[in-house]
Short mmCIF file of C-alpha atoms in Angstrom, two decimals:
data_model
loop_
_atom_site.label_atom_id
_atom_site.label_comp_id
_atom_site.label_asym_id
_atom_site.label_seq_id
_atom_site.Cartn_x
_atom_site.Cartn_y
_atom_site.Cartn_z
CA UNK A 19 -25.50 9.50 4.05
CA UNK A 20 -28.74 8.24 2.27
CA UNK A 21 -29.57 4.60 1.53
CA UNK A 22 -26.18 2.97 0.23
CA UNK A 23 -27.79 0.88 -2.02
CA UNK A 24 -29.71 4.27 -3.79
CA UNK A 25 -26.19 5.54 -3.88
CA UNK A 26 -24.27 2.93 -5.79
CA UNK A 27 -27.34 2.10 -7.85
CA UNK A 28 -28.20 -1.46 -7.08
CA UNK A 29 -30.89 -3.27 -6.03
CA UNK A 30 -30.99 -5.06 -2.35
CA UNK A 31 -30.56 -8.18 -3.77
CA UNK A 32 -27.12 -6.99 -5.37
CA UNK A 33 -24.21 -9.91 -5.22
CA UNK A 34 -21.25 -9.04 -3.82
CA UNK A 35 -19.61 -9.06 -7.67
CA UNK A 36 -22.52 -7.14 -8.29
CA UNK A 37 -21.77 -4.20 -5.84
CA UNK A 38 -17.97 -4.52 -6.58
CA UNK A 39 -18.12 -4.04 -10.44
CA UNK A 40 -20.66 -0.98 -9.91
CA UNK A 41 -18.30 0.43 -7.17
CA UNK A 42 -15.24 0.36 -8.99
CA UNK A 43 -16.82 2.02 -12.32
CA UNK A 44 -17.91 4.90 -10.14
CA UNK A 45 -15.35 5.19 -8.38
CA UNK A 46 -13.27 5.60 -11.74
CA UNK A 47 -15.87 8.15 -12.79
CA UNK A 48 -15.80 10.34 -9.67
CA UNK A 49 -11.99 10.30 -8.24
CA UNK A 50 -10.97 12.88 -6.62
CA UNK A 51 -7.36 12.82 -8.67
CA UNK A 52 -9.33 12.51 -11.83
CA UNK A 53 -11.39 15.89 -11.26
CA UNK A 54 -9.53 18.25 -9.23
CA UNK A 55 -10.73 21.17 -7.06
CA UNK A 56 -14.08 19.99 -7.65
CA UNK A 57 -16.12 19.72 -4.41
CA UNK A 58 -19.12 18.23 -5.35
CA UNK A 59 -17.28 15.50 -7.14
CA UNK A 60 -14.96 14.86 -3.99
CA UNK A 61 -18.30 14.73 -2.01
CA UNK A 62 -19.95 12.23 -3.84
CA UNK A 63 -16.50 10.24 -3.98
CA UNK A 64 -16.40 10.11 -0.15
CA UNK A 65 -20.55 8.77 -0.47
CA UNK A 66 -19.84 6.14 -2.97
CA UNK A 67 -16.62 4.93 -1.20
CA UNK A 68 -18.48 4.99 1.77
CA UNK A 69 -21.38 3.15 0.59
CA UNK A 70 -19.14 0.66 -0.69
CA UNK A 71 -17.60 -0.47 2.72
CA UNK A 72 -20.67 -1.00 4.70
CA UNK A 73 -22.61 -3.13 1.60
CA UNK A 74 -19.11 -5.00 0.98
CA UNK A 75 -19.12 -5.68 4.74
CA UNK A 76 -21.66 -8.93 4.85
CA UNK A 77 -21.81 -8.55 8.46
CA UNK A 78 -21.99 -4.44 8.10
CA UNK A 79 -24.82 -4.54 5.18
CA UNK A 80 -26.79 -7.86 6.92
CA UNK A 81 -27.25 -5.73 10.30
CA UNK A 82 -28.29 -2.86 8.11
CA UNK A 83 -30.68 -4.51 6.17
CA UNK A 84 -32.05 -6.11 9.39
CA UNK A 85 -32.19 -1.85 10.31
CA UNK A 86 -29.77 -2.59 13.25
CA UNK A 87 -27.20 -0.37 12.06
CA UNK A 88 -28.02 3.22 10.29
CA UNK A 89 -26.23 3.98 6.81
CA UNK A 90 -23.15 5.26 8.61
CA UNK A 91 -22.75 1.79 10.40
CA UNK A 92 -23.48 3.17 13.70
CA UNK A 93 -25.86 2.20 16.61
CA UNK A 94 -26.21 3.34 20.11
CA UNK A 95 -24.29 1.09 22.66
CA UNK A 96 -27.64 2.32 25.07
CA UNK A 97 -29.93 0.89 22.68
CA UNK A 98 -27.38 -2.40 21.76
CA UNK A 99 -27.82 -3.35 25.43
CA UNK A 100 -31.31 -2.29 26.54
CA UNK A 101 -32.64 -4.70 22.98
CA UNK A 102 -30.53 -7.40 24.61
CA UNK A 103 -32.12 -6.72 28.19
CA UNK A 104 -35.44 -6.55 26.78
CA UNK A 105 -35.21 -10.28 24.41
CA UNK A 106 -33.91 -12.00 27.78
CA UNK A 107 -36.12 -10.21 30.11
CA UNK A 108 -38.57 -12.80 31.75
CA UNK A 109 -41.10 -9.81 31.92
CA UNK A 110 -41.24 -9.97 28.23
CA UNK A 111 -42.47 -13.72 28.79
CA UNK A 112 -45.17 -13.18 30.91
CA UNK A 113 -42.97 -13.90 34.03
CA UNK A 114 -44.44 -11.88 37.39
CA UNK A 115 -43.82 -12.08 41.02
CA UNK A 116 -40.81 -13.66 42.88
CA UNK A 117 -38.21 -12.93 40.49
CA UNK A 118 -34.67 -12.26 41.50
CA UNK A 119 -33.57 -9.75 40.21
CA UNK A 120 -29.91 -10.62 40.85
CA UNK A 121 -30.43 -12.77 37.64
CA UNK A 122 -31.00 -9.82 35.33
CA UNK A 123 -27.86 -7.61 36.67
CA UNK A 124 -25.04 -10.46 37.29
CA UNK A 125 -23.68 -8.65 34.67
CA UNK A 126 -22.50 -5.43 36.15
CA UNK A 127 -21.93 -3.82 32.56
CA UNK A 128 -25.34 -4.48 31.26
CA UNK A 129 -26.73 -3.10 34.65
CA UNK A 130 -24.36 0.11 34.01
CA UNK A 131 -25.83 0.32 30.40
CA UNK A 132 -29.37 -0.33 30.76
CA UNK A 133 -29.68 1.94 34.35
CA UNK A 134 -27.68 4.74 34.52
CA UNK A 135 -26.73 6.15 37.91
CA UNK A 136 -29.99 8.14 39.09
CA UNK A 137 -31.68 5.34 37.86
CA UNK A 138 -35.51 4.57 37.09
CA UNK A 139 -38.60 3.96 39.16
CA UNK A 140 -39.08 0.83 41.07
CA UNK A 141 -35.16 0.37 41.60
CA UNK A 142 -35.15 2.11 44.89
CA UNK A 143 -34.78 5.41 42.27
CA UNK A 144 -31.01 5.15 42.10
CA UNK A 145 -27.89 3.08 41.24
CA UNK A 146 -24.64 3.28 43.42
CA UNK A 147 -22.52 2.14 40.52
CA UNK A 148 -21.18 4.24 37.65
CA UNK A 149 -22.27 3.52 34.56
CA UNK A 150 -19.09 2.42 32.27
CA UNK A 151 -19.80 3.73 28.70
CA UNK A 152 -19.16 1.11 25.63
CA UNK A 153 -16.13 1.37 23.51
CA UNK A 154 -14.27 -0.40 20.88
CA UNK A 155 -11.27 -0.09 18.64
CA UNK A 156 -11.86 0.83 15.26
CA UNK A 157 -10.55 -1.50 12.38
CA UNK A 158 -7.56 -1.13 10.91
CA UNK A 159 -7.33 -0.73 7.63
CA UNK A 160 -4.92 -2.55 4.72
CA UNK A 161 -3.83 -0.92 1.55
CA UNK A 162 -1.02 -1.52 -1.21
CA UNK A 163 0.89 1.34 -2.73
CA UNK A 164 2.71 0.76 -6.09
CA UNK A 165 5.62 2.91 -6.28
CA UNK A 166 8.57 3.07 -8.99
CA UNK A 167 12.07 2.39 -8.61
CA UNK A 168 13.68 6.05 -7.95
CA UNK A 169 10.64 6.68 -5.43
CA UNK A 170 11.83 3.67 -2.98
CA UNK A 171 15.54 4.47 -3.42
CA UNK A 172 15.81 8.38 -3.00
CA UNK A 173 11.86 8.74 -0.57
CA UNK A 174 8.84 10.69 -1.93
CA UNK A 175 5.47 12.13 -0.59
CA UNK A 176 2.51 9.77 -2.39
CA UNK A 177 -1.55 10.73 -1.39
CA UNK A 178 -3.32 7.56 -1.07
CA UNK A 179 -7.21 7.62 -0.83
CA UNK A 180 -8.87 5.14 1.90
CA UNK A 181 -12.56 3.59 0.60
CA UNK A 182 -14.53 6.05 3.70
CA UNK A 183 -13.17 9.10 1.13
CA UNK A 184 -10.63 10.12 3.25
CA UNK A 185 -7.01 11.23 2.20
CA UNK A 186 -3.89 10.63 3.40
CA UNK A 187 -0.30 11.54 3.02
CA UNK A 188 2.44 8.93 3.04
CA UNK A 189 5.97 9.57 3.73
CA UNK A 190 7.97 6.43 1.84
CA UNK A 191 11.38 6.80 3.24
CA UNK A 192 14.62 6.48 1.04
CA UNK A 193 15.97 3.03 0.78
CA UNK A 194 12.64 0.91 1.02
CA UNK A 195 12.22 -2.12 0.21
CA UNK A 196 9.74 -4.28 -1.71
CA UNK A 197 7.18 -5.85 0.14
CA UNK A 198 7.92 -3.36 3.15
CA UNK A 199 5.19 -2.34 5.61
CA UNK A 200 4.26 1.09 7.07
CA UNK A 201 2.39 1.65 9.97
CA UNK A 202 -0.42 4.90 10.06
CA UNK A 203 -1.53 4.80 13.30
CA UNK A 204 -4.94 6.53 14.09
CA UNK A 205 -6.15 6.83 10.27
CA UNK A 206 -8.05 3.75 10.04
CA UNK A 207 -11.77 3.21 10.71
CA UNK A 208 -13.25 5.32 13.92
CA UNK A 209 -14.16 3.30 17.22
CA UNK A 210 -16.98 3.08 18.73
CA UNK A 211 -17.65 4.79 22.31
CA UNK A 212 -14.94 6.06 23.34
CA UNK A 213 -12.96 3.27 21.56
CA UNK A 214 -9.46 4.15 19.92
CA UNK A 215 -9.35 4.86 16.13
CA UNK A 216 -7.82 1.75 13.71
CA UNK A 217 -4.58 1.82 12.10
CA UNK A 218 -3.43 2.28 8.32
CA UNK A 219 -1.05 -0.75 6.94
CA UNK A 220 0.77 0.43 3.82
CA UNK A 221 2.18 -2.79 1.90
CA UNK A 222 5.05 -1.11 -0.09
CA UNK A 223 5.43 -2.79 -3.61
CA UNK A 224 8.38 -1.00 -6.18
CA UNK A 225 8.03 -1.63 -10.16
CA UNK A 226 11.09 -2.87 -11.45
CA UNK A 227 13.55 -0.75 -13.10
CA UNK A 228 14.59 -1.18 -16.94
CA UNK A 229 18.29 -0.81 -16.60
CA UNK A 230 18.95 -0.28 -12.61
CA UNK A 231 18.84 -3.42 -10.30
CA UNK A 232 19.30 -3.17 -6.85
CA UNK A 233 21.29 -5.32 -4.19
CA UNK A 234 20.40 -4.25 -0.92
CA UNK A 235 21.79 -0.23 -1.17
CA UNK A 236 24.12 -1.21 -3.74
CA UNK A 237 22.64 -0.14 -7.47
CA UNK A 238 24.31 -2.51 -10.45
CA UNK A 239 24.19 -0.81 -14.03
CA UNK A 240 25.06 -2.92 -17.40
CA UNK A 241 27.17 -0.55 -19.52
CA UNK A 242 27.06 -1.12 -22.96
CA UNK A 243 30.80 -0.16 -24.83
CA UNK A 244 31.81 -0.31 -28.16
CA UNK A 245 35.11 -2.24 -29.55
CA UNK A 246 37.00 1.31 -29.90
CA UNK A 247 36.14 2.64 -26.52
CA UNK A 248 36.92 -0.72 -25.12
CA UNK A 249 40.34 -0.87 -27.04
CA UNK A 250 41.06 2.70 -26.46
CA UNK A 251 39.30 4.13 -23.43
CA UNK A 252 36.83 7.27 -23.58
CA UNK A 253 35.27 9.26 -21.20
CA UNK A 254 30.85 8.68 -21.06
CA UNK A 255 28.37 9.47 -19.35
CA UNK A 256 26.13 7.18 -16.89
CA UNK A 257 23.32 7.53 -15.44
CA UNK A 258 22.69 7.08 -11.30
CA UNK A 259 19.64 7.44 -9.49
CA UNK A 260 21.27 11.09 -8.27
CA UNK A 261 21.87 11.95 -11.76
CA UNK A 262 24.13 11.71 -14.21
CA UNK A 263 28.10 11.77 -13.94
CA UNK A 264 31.19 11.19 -16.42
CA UNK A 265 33.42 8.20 -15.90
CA UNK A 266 36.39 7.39 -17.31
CA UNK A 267 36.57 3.73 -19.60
CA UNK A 268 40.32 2.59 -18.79
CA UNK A 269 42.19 1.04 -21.81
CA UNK A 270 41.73 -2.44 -22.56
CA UNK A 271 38.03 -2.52 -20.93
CA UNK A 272 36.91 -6.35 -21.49
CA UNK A 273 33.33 -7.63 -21.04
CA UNK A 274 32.69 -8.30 -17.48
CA UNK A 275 34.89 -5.60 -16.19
CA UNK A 276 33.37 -3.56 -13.26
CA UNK A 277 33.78 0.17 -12.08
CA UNK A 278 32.52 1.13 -9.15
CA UNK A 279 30.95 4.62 -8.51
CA UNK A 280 31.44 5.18 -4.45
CA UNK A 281 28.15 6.66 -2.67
CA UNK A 282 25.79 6.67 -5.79
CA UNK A 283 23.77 3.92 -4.40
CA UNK A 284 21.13 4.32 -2.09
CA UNK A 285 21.69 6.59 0.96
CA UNK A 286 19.07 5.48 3.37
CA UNK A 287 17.31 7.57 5.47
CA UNK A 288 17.26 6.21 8.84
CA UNK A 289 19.92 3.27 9.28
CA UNK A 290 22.69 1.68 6.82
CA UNK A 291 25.86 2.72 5.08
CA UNK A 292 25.07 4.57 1.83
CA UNK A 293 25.72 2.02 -1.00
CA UNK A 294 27.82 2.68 -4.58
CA UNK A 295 27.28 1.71 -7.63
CA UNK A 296 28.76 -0.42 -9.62
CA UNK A 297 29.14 -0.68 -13.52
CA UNK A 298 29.54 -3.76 -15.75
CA UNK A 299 31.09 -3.19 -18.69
CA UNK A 300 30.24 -5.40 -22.04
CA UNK A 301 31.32 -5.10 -25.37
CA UNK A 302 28.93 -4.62 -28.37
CA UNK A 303 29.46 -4.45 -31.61
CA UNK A 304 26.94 -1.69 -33.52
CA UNK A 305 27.62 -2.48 -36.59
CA UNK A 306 29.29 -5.69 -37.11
CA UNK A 307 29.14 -5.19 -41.11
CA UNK A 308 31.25 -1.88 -41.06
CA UNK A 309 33.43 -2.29 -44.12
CA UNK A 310 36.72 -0.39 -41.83
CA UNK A 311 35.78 -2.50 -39.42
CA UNK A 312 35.87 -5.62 -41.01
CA UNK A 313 38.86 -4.83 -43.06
CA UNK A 314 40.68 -3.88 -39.89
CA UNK A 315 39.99 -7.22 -38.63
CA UNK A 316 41.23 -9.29 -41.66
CA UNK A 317 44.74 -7.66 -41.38
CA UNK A 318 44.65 -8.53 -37.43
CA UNK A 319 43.54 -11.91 -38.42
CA UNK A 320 46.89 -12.72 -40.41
CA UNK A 321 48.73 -11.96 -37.16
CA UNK A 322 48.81 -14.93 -34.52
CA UNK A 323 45.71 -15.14 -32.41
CA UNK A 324 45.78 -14.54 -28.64
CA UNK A 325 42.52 -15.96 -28.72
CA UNK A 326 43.21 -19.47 -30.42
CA UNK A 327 46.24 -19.20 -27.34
CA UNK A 328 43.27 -18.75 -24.38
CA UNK A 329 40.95 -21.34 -25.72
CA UNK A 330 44.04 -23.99 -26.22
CA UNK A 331 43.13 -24.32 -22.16
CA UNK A 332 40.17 -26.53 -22.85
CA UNK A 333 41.85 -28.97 -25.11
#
């Protein structure tokens, strides 16, 4: 990768707003999902992304500007420890003559960095020790995925894109849950040495449904019925999250009365009994103003009420 800064198009003296606003707008311009099968745009995706997380990085994009680091964020634990060496070396201050060296390699793995076995002249031309090469776990890495409703409650396959470029293929199993956490392990940032790879934390969050609402694997479904149906009974259809199936409205079906649907709630995937679902019945009237409607209800109304009878309980 060439200079990050040339790559985003800002100067060194960039804020970190600066370099987020620029990153985002070409990252917009040059996503992979927005320009498929196109290479070069994929390529210079993965250069701007990677740009992006060393300059956002103040300790990253401080250590490159100070050219300790190279534009990949990489140095050579060899070099790391023989700069060290050489800033606390006393022969660097003019020190000579009855020195111990003892001082200098106290520290067995800066003696196993800075002299490797077969070792250098005026050391006796070897080192008995093995030299212990430097290694460090990579970082892991923290993302949020947006998913809908049907997605957490039946499982999907979702791509999610990581800022180095690289992508990666999430399995969201059925029956998740909001604000639930998946675990990538291996697909964060690479270590250093011989150091272990990072991990990938997923932070699950599911947009809210506009009729369905969940209660742990149980799905709950308002069911709007008109006077007839509720006087009479019919046969409708409702929806589930499996797809949609005919149900029977009993006679006499009053507001507040529930059916429930057995095994068409969520069936998860590992652990859990399968949950129903469970409908709520409520009257509505769709056209209040029908003249056979209203005229029905004027003759009913000259017949004793049953609901003057219910309401005397509050007097």
């Amino acid at each position: 990768m060439s200079d990050p800064y040339t790559i985003l198009g800002v100067s060194k003296k960039a804020s970190e707003e600066e370099i987020k606003k620029t990153y985002r707008k070409l990252a917009k311009k040059y996503h992979p999902d927005l320009n498929p099968n196109n290479k070069e745009i994929e390529k210079k995706f993965k250069e701007i992304t990677a740009a992006y997380n060393l300059l956002s990085d103040p300790d990253k994009r401080g250590r490159f500007d100070r050219g300790e680091i190279d534009a990949q964020g990489t140095e050579s634990p060899e070099h790391a420890y023989y700069k060290a060496y050489q800033q606390g070396s006393p022969f660097s201050q003019g020190h000579s003559g009855g020195f111990d060296f003892s001082d200098i390699f106290s520290n067995e793995d800066m003696f196993s960095r800075v002299f490797k076995q077969g070792g250098t002249s005026g050391f006796g031309g070897h080192d008995p020790r093995k030299s212990r090469p430097y290694s460090e776990k990579g970082r892991d890495v923290s993302v949020i995925l947006r998913i809908n409703f049907r997605e957490a409650a039946l499982g999907t396959k979702r791509s999610i894109t990581l800022l180095d470029g690289k992508v990666l293929s999430v399995a969201i199993p059925a029956g998740t849950e909001e604000g639930q956490k998946l675990r990538l392990k291996g697909q964060g940032e690479k270590g250093l040495g011989n150091g272990p790879s990072g991990d990938v934390h997923i932070e699950i969050h599911i947009e809210p449904h506009p009729y369905f609402v969940r209660k742990g694997f149980d799905i709950y479904l308002e069911v709007p019925i008109g006077l007839k149906e509720a006087v009479l009974g019919k046969k409708i259809q409702v929806p589930t999250i499996h797809g949609p199936v005919m149900v029977n409205i009993p006679e006499g079906t009053n507001t507040g009365q529930t059916l429930r649907l057995k095994g068409k709630g969520i069936i998860p995937e590992k652990e859990g009994k399968p949950g129903d679902q469970y409908l709520n019945f409520k009257i509505i009237l769709t056209n209040p103003k029908d003249p056979n409607l209203q005229k029905f209800a004027q003759k009913w109304q000259e017949e004793p009420s049953e609901e003057d009878s219910i309401r005397k309980a509050w007097n």
